Amino acid sequence: MQKRRLPFESYRNILGILCLFFSVSALRAQTDPTVHISESTRNLNVSSQVEYRHRDRKFTSCSPENLKGMEGLEWYLNPIQDVLRVRRTSNGVWLRLTVRNDAGVSLERRLVFSSINVPKAELCYVSEEGFRSLEITDHSGLLYNEIVAPRPNFLVRFPAKSRTVFYIHLDAYEELTYVNFPLSLLDEQAFIEWILMKRALFLVGFLVTLLALGLNIRYWNRFRTGVFLSFAGNIVVLFFGFYFLHVRSIHSWLGWENKIGFYSYYLFLTLFLVTAFLYLFYLARLFEVPIRSVRIFVFGWLFSCLFLLIPLFQDLADERFFLLAGGFGILSFYFYKVHAELVKKPNRYVRLYFLSWVVFILSFFVKASYHFDYSHYRWLIVFSFIFLYPVHILVTTYSLYRIVSEKLWLSVTGKSQIRKSKIGSIDINQTVIRLKELLEMEKIYLKHSLKEEHLAKELGIGSHQLSEIVRLEFKTTFPNLINSYRIQEAKRLLVEDPRMSTNEVRIKAGYSSKSAFHLEFKKATNTNPNAFRKEAIIGREKSRNREIPA
């Protein structure tokens, strides 16, 4: 007997019915806002089950009357999965969360906000005991002596086999236009474990920061260049910026009840870019990059200050991503201009230095971009930044020390300028001989007003030609060359005439500035003029005593 085949239309109808059934089932599952918990529930993200009302001006606080008034209103289910994203208003935001305890015993759970920028929030509900209202707490004094605070949370008790509807009224400042963070239910053990992990990460970051700061101050004391101090300032900004963004809010710590305090992220961005531009400015001076780099530095500073205006002006807030891209674009361009010659140096410390900076700037930009809009990968971006930060500051500090101590940029500059030489038309040997005569015989360096262009005029060449000759023949820069002769003269005067004051020595050695004299002397001898004189006299007396026969 031949089997009867169903027509194509029948298959299509059956498929349509199945699709409709599954669609309705999925829709019912999505629109059911009830959260089910049991004894095994340790850490549950409930953001997708939160309902909200953001335009109620009639109800602005928790009270029995307000709860009755809101029960019959229309509520909207949070449309974003695993993150609470609701538009902010000046009157705050109302949230509603329905929780059913399926366990046969009462349970205690913490309703935790994954943001530290929730300064005001209250939770109210009706239980078997009647109307209840709770104030939010961060429990900062219990575990961390108010240094490292847990996330803001409510400790709530759920009776056995009960269904409870919670109403939450809050003000949040995680982002300018939206309440934008996950909401979770945690048992006490999971809450403590999370706190201990946060405490350990903070302690490691703090110790690494202290180590990096100590190294930069030590290197600054040795080389007396603002590069290390400016980088130390950048490290301080990074540490406290991350602290006030992820550990404890600046308004709860310092009491800044204003838009800059609530939206401290933009203050952090401004200070980071300002200190980064300052660091590059000192590097440009050290590498003797042309004066045009100063214009980029000034423009970068002024552009960085625009981030402070974002919380104050809505138009800037709407375009904040483009400001972020512009700020990092200027920073990257300035970084390239300052390091254009150093990057050509085939040295492992130079490669390590560039790798550290490039990876860090890229990760910082990605993290800053995701700060404006929550993403499922945000936790990965934040934690990668936490682990990258200590590596970056230590690697950059050490590689920068090797670059400065070995003067790696000088050889690169020399090679670059040989290709574009400005001294091909002059007799280099005769110029060097005449330069040494001016320095060693005529002691031209004793003139307080001596400048590079003055000495170049004496030699009959241009100042750029003189600068190139000093680099190629003396392996240093013009200021360092003059300072070396002046310090030698000062050392001679200190030893030969013990009655001469250090101030007279400074003047006779060619220094018009007292601070510059002591700074350069300390850099050259690792001691001050008086201590140097005392050690030299003692050493001379000992040598004389050895020469006298017993």
XYZ file of C-alpha atoms in Angstrom:
550
model
C 0.000 0.000 0.000
C 1.456 3.393 -1.041
C 2.097 5.836 1.797
C 0.290 9.127 1.628
C 2.617 12.149 1.749
C 1.617 15.372 3.425
C 1.537 18.416 1.149
C 4.184 21.128 1.546
C 1.611 23.533 2.998
C 0.956 21.111 5.898
C 4.662 21.021 6.824
C 4.775 24.812 6.691
C 1.709 25.085 8.939
C 3.136 22.628 11.485
C 6.456 24.518 11.491
C 4.614 27.809 12.003
C 2.650 26.422 14.956
C 5.877 25.115 16.577
C 7.633 28.474 16.077
C 4.641 30.311 17.565
C 4.586 27.950 20.563
C 8.291 28.396 21.308
C 8.091 32.167 20.734
C 5.197 32.528 23.187
C 7.002 30.315 25.705
C 10.184 32.355 25.383
C 8.215 35.605 25.671
C 6.448 34.375 28.806
C 9.807 33.322 30.261
C 11.309 36.706 29.495
C 8.373 38.676 30.885
C 8.240 36.732 34.150
C 10.190 38.985 36.524
C 10.206 36.670 39.535
C 13.623 35.635 40.844
C 13.741 32.161 42.400
C 16.297 31.437 45.123
C 17.115 28.397 47.251
C 19.767 27.320 49.735
C 22.181 26.591 46.859
C 21.904 30.141 45.458
C 25.258 31.811 46.221
C 25.787 34.426 43.525
C 22.918 35.316 41.213
C 22.757 38.201 38.730
C 19.161 39.515 38.901
C 19.548 42.534 36.582
C 17.343 41.055 33.843
C 14.453 40.509 36.296
C 14.420 44.110 37.566
C 11.472 46.328 36.644
C 11.747 50.107 36.571
C 9.924 53.420 36.503
C 12.067 56.462 35.814
C 9.599 59.297 35.325
C 7.712 59.322 38.603
C 7.850 62.712 40.260
C 5.007 61.979 42.651
C 6.845 59.295 44.628
C 10.359 60.257 45.760
C 10.836 58.217 48.956
C 9.935 54.939 50.638
C 6.725 55.022 52.670
C 3.643 52.760 53.086
C 1.522 55.279 51.193
C 3.962 55.454 48.250
C 4.132 51.657 48.027
C 0.349 51.396 47.778
C 0.343 54.127 45.140
C 2.955 52.373 43.004
C 1.469 48.874 43.111
C -1.114 49.645 40.431
C 1.241 51.514 38.100
C 2.729 50.105 34.914
C 6.310 48.864 35.310
C 8.829 48.125 32.569
C 11.137 45.120 32.514
C 14.844 45.931 32.174
C 15.621 45.167 28.496
C 19.361 44.548 28.894
C 20.638 41.116 29.880
C 22.800 40.832 33.017
C 23.074 44.578 33.560
C 20.703 47.186 34.949
C 20.433 50.019 32.431
C 17.809 52.647 33.197
C 17.780 56.335 32.277
C 18.591 58.646 35.190
C 16.438 61.573 36.280
C 16.901 64.394 38.770
C 14.329 62.690 41.059
C 16.149 59.380 41.114
C 15.041 55.978 39.777
C 12.475 53.504 41.081
C 13.233 49.779 40.730
C 11.085 46.771 41.576
C 12.352 43.258 42.201
C 10.197 40.210 42.964
C 11.946 37.349 44.792
C 10.520 33.951 45.691
C 12.263 31.803 48.297
C 11.654 28.176 47.266
C 13.549 26.802 50.279
C 11.843 25.432 53.373
C 13.910 27.711 55.612
C 14.386 31.461 55.758
C 17.418 32.783 53.868
C 19.583 35.879 54.164
C 21.076 37.374 51.035
C 22.778 40.641 50.140
C 21.385 42.667 47.281
C 24.646 44.129 45.904
C 25.090 47.034 43.481
C 28.177 46.507 41.280
C 29.080 50.188 41.487
C 30.597 52.391 44.157
C 28.794 55.489 42.845
C 25.463 54.894 44.588
C 25.463 57.548 47.322
C 21.726 57.337 48.092
C 19.403 54.340 48.006
C 16.589 52.947 50.126
C 14.737 49.648 49.931
C 11.196 49.067 51.188
C 8.792 46.129 51.171
C 5.891 44.593 53.049
C 6.692 41.463 55.050
C 4.882 39.347 57.628
C 5.917 41.943 60.198
C 4.475 44.803 58.152
C 6.175 47.637 56.293
C 10.005 47.541 56.300
C 12.525 50.121 55.055
C 16.317 49.720 54.786
C 19.086 52.229 54.117
C 21.963 51.237 51.867
C 25.358 50.558 53.411
C 28.865 49.890 52.145
C 30.022 48.445 55.526
C 33.288 50.315 55.065
C 34.143 50.473 58.749
C 33.682 46.763 59.425
C 36.470 45.212 57.352
C 38.759 47.861 55.929
C 38.908 50.811 58.328
C 37.172 52.871 55.654
C 40.011 52.408 53.138
C 38.711 49.625 50.911
C 34.920 49.509 50.978
C 32.689 46.716 49.633
C 30.009 47.497 47.090
C 26.857 49.233 48.394
C 24.305 46.611 49.431
C 21.186 45.707 51.384
C 21.095 42.741 53.785
C 17.642 41.179 53.284
C 15.889 38.251 55.003
C 13.605 36.046 52.877
C 11.030 33.955 54.883
C 10.596 30.308 53.917
C 8.307 29.625 50.930
C 7.607 33.336 50.535
C 7.221 35.768 47.677
C 8.390 39.321 48.381
C 8.201 42.431 46.200
C 11.003 44.931 46.869
C 10.926 48.607 45.854
C 14.224 50.458 45.550
C 14.654 54.196 45.128
C 18.206 55.256 44.249
C 20.511 57.920 42.888
C 23.484 56.539 40.962
C 26.408 58.305 39.304
C 28.162 55.504 37.453
C 27.343 57.216 34.166
C 25.905 60.582 33.153
C 22.614 59.556 31.549
C 21.936 56.000 32.756
C 21.943 53.836 35.841
C 24.421 51.395 34.396
C 25.674 48.406 36.434
C 24.737 44.804 37.391
C 22.583 43.946 40.427
C 23.235 40.652 42.218
C 22.048 38.520 45.132
C 24.938 37.040 47.167
C 25.018 34.853 50.239
C 27.299 35.939 53.069
C 30.149 33.571 52.197
C 30.272 34.698 48.558
C 30.126 38.325 49.722
C 33.098 37.865 52.097
C 35.110 35.981 49.458
C 34.551 38.805 47.013
C 35.635 41.357 49.635
C 38.842 39.434 50.439
C 39.745 39.218 46.753
C 39.229 42.960 46.399
C 41.363 43.550 49.497
C 44.213 41.395 48.165
C 44.214 43.119 44.767
C 44.289 46.531 46.421
C 47.195 45.546 48.681
C 49.256 44.201 45.762
C 48.575 47.304 43.690
C 49.472 49.573 46.605
C 52.807 47.810 47.291
C 53.797 47.790 43.610
C 52.919 51.491 43.379
C 55.140 52.282 46.393
C 58.010 50.306 44.822
C 57.667 52.108 41.474
C 57.479 55.522 43.180
C 60.569 54.743 45.262
C 62.538 53.738 42.165
C 61.515 56.868 40.251
C 62.478 59.150 43.145
C 65.812 57.345 43.447
C 66.514 57.718 39.727
C 65.490 61.374 39.828
C 67.908 61.959 42.696
C 70.656 60.348 40.648
C 70.060 61.966 37.240
C 68.172 65.135 38.249
C 65.832 65.012 35.276
C 62.135 65.798 35.489
C 61.327 62.684 33.433
C 61.287 60.436 36.510
C 59.319 62.879 38.682
C 56.690 63.415 35.971
C 56.326 59.654 35.472
C 55.984 59.267 39.251
C 53.163 61.820 39.093
C 51.491 59.795 36.349
C 51.742 56.669 38.528
C 50.094 58.488 41.462
C 47.234 59.639 39.218
C 46.715 56.115 37.850
C 46.641 54.575 41.332
C 44.266 57.076 42.931
C 42.135 57.265 39.785
C 41.575 53.526 39.851
C 41.067 53.683 43.632
C 38.300 56.293 43.412
C 36.653 54.506 40.477
C 36.656 50.927 41.749
C 37.502 50.907 45.460
C 35.814 53.861 47.130
C 34.100 56.869 45.591
C 35.700 60.285 45.934
C 32.481 61.888 47.198
C 32.200 59.398 50.093
C 35.898 59.776 50.944
C 36.332 63.546 50.627
C 32.737 64.703 50.813
C 32.660 66.295 47.353
C 28.910 66.692 46.879
C 29.150 68.152 43.371
C 29.169 66.922 39.787
C 32.965 66.712 39.628
C 32.958 64.605 42.811
C 30.122 62.342 41.670
C 31.561 61.921 38.153
C 35.197 61.721 39.232
C 35.975 59.584 36.182
C 36.347 62.739 34.098
C 38.657 64.319 36.685
C 40.741 61.148 36.503
C 40.917 61.314 32.692
C 42.005 64.950 32.833
C 44.767 64.337 35.376
C 46.008 61.240 33.549
C 46.340 63.079 30.236
C 47.899 66.154 31.898
C 50.589 64.099 33.664
C 51.189 61.999 30.533
C 51.727 65.149 28.450
C 54.030 66.525 31.171
C 56.074 63.312 31.099
C 56.447 63.551 27.318
C 57.379 67.231 27.625
C 60.306 66.411 29.930
C 61.340 63.587 27.615
C 61.301 66.023 24.685
C 63.628 68.330 26.632
C 65.929 65.435 27.490
C 66.001 64.194 23.878
C 66.281 67.793 22.598
C 63.267 67.464 20.334
C 62.614 70.707 18.354
C 60.542 73.470 19.928
C 57.466 72.502 17.878
C 56.796 69.755 20.409
C 56.027 72.442 23.007
C 53.017 73.514 20.943
C 51.666 69.980 20.952
C 52.229 69.832 24.714
C 50.282 73.069 25.343
C 47.467 72.023 22.997
C 47.267 68.605 24.681
C 47.033 70.211 28.125
C 44.228 72.519 27.049
C 42.356 69.684 25.333
C 42.642 67.531 28.467
C 40.814 70.164 30.512
C 37.715 69.706 28.324
C 36.941 66.469 30.199
C 36.230 68.515 33.340
C 33.399 70.240 31.462
C 31.611 67.012 30.470
C 29.551 66.689 33.704
C 28.575 70.370 33.453
C 27.404 70.588 29.826
C 25.049 68.088 28.215
C 26.285 68.818 24.689
C 29.803 67.768 25.647
C 28.423 64.743 27.493
C 26.708 63.535 24.312
C 29.995 63.717 22.386
C 32.275 62.427 25.130
C 33.522 59.439 23.131
C 34.850 61.762 20.422
C 36.587 63.837 23.104
C 38.137 60.640 24.441
C 39.328 59.624 20.967
C 40.690 63.136 20.390
C 42.580 63.208 23.691
C 44.216 59.831 23.124
C 44.888 60.716 19.494
C 46.838 63.839 20.505
C 48.675 61.862 23.194
C 49.662 59.155 20.687
C 50.845 61.740 18.145
C 52.958 63.546 20.763
C 54.376 60.207 21.923
C 55.445 59.453 18.352
C 57.016 62.894 17.847
C 59.068 62.611 21.044
C 60.236 59.041 20.371
C 60.633 59.225 16.578
C 64.416 58.844 16.779
C 64.619 56.562 19.819
C 62.417 53.948 18.168
C 65.184 53.355 15.599
C 67.584 52.178 18.295
C 68.033 48.352 18.143
C 68.135 47.879 21.913
C 66.125 45.419 24.008
C 65.347 47.986 26.705
C 64.034 50.386 24.081
C 61.827 47.628 22.643
C 60.599 46.726 26.138
C 59.846 50.390 26.838
C 57.786 50.804 23.660
C 55.951 47.503 24.135
C 54.925 48.522 27.655
C 53.638 51.945 26.596
C 51.827 50.826 23.437
C 49.988 47.953 25.155
C 49.118 50.140 28.140
C 47.767 53.076 26.106
C 45.677 50.750 23.923
C 44.221 48.911 26.930
C 43.570 52.195 28.735
C 41.684 53.549 25.718
C 39.590 50.378 25.424
C 38.791 50.461 29.149
C 37.865 54.140 28.969
C 35.636 53.454 25.959
C 33.784 50.634 27.693
C 33.307 52.784 30.776
C 30.629 54.730 28.873
C 28.551 51.662 28.047
C 28.389 48.399 29.977
C 29.544 45.291 28.128
C 29.652 41.606 29.007
C 33.414 41.784 28.519
C 33.849 44.773 30.821
C 34.998 42.608 33.740
C 37.748 41.176 31.507
C 38.829 44.679 30.452
C 38.863 45.960 34.048
C 40.792 42.975 35.403
C 43.283 43.001 32.523
C 43.939 46.653 33.350
C 44.472 45.747 37.026
C 47.123 43.190 36.104
C 48.676 45.331 33.370
C 49.060 48.418 35.581
C 51.789 47.034 37.937
C 53.652 45.427 35.031
C 53.575 48.673 33.056
C 54.857 50.966 35.821
C 57.710 48.623 36.807
C 58.791 47.766 33.255
C 58.624 51.387 32.114
C 60.530 52.632 35.178
C 63.392 50.180 34.700
C 63.632 50.492 30.911
C 63.513 54.299 31.218
C 66.349 54.103 33.737
C 68.465 52.123 31.279
C 67.680 54.546 28.444
C 68.667 57.585 30.531
C 71.720 56.026 32.203
C 73.139 54.748 28.903
C 72.014 57.871 26.978
C 70.642 55.649 24.258
C 68.990 58.514 22.429
C 72.344 60.264 21.730
C 73.765 57.683 19.369
C 70.486 57.531 17.495
C 70.390 61.318 17.162
C 73.981 61.326 15.916
C 73.252 58.730 13.245
C 70.143 60.556 12.185
C 71.936 63.846 11.820
C 74.837 62.331 9.889
C 72.313 61.508 7.206
C 70.994 65.092 7.364
C 74.270 66.741 8.315
C 74.441 70.501 8.655
C 78.239 70.552 9.178
C 79.396 69.168 5.852
C 80.483 72.624 4.668
C 82.766 73.439 7.640
C 86.159 72.188 8.848
C 85.138 70.062 11.824
C 88.669 69.460 13.135
C 89.585 73.143 13.176
C 86.230 73.991 14.790
C 86.790 71.427 17.556
C 90.325 72.726 18.195
C 89.056 76.300 18.430
C 86.180 75.194 20.710
C 88.610 73.501 23.103
C 90.756 76.647 23.163
C 87.753 78.750 24.104
C 86.834 76.330 26.857
C 90.234 75.352 28.259
C 92.426 78.384 27.564
C 90.039 81.341 27.539
C 87.535 79.703 29.935
C 84.554 81.170 28.125
C 82.281 79.030 30.277
C 82.885 81.418 33.216
C 80.604 83.982 31.588
C 77.247 83.919 33.354
C 75.347 85.001 30.244
C 76.948 82.407 27.954
C 74.480 80.839 25.525
C 74.877 78.388 22.683
C 74.325 81.029 20.022
C 77.045 83.242 21.617
C 79.634 80.488 21.458
C 78.548 79.570 17.921
C 79.103 83.179 16.879
C 82.631 83.073 18.320
C 83.294 79.987 16.187
C 81.729 81.488 13.082
C 79.102 78.761 12.715
C 75.375 78.373 13.401
C 73.952 77.208 16.730
C 72.532 74.032 15.119
C 75.958 73.232 13.699
C 77.549 73.731 17.126
C 74.941 71.465 18.727
C 75.688 68.747 16.179
C 79.456 69.011 16.656
C 79.068 68.717 20.453
C 76.940 65.596 20.045
C 79.280 63.923 17.570
C 82.658 64.888 19.031
C 81.945 65.212 22.775
C 79.100 62.670 23.007
C 76.947 65.007 25.094
C 74.776 68.104 24.849
C 75.843 71.744 24.974
C 74.426 72.441 28.497
C 76.068 69.293 29.871
C 79.401 70.237 28.274
C 79.395 73.726 29.826
C 78.297 72.360 33.202
C 81.125 69.818 33.231
C 83.743 72.595 32.829
C 82.053 74.793 35.433
C 81.907 71.972 37.987
C 85.604 71.199 37.457
C 86.386 74.885 38.046
C 84.252 74.899 41.194
C 85.999 71.795 42.554
C 89.389 73.436 41.954
C 88.372 76.639 43.758
C 86.899 74.740 46.712
C 90.141 72.854 47.310
C 92.701 75.574 46.517
C 91.054 78.349 48.569
C 89.352 76.944 51.693
C 88.492 80.463 52.914
C 86.363 81.237 49.848
C 82.648 80.832 50.518
C 80.583 78.465 48.375
C 78.609 81.454 47.113
C 81.822 83.064 45.817
C 82.854 79.751 44.275
C 79.495 79.556 42.502
C 79.887 83.040 41.012
C 83.500 82.529 39.942
C 82.641 79.150 38.387
C 80.118 80.806 36.063
C 76.818 80.075 37.805
C 74.328 82.887 38.277
C 71.755 80.629 39.975
C 72.463 79.171 43.401
C 69.953 76.334 42.976
C 71.359 75.372 39.550
C 74.899 75.293 40.968
C 73.978 72.987 43.863
C 71.853 70.785 41.615
C 74.593 70.282 39.026
C 77.290 69.853 41.684
C 75.260 67.172 43.453
C 74.585 65.417 40.155
C 78.294 65.370 39.267
C 79.765 64.469 42.688
C 76.875 62.919 44.670
C 77.577 65.419 47.464
C 77.275 69.133 48.221
C 80.115 71.704 47.851
C 80.879 71.994 51.580
C 81.056 68.232 52.075
C 83.228 67.903 48.972
C 85.640 70.544 50.266
C 85.851 68.906 53.701
C 86.560 65.463 52.229
C 89.170 66.903 49.831
C 91.016 68.754 52.637
C 91.002 65.680 54.891
C 92.297 63.543 52.034
C 95.058 66.060 51.275
C 96.139 66.173 54.950
C 96.313 62.381 55.110
C 98.484 62.240 51.987
C 100.851 64.859 53.466
C 101.163 62.920 56.742
C 102.125 59.805 54.815
C 104.861 61.733 53.009
C 106.479 62.991 56.281
C 109.094 60.447 57.484
C 108.689 59.081 60.991
